Amino acid sequence: QVQLVESGGGLVQAGGSLRLSCAASGRTFRTYAMGWFRQAPGKEREFVAGIGWRGGSPYYADSAKGRFTISRDNAKDTAYLQMNSLKPEDTAVYYCAAGPHPGLFRLWVSRDRTPEVWGQGTLVTVSS
């Protein structure tokens, strides 16, 4: 049974940086694809970034390209989201997620497929 716990959220000024962590338990983690999603107040949850089980082929939403970096350290059973040049519109609850690789991460974007396991979320607030 895979369990995910996010941490690293907080309050940051526009232009600043935060690094989110997602600690995982369960041996299946190392064979799962990982993703980060976010949900702003009054909005639907949206895909931010995804990465394969070996750390290859990271994939980003347009809003994250050039600013965010997803990575994972399977030896530590931890995934990360490095967020730079933060903007007020990045304010949201961020969730890490895991599941069998959807084949194409755009299927997670479109919600044709969804991850199987979700963390509890961590709040990121970016002030202007």
PDB file of C-alpha atoms in Angstrom, residues 1 4-5 17 29 34 51 54 76 89 92 98 102 114:
ATOM      1  CA  GLN A   1       0.000   0.000   0.000  1.00  0.00           C
ATOM      2  CA  LEU A   4       2.136   9.907   0.205  1.00  0.00           C
ATOM      3  CA  VAL A   5       2.787  12.865   2.516  1.00  0.00           C
ATOM      4  CA  SER A  17      11.137  29.900  -4.556  1.00  0.00           C
ATOM      5  CA  PHE A  29       6.359   3.605  -5.207  1.00  0.00           C
ATOM      6  CA  MET A  34       4.666  10.460  -9.956  1.00  0.00           C
ATOM      7  CA  ILE A  51       7.808  11.992 -14.033  1.00  0.00           C
ATOM      8  CA  ARG A  54      13.142   5.987 -13.320  1.00  0.00           C
ATOM      9  CA  LYS A  76      14.944   8.052  -0.350  1.00  0.00           C
ATOM     10  CA  GLU A  89      -1.502  32.728  -9.668  1.00  0.00           C
ATOM     11  CA  ALA A  92      -3.010  26.686  -4.478  1.00  0.00           C
ATOM     12  CA  ALA A  98       1.263   8.240  -7.859  1.00  0.00           C
ATOM     13  CA  PRO A 102      -0.595   6.503 -17.959  1.00  0.00           C
ATOM     14  CA  THR A 114      -5.961   9.500 -13.034  1.00  0.00           C
TER      15      THR A 114
END
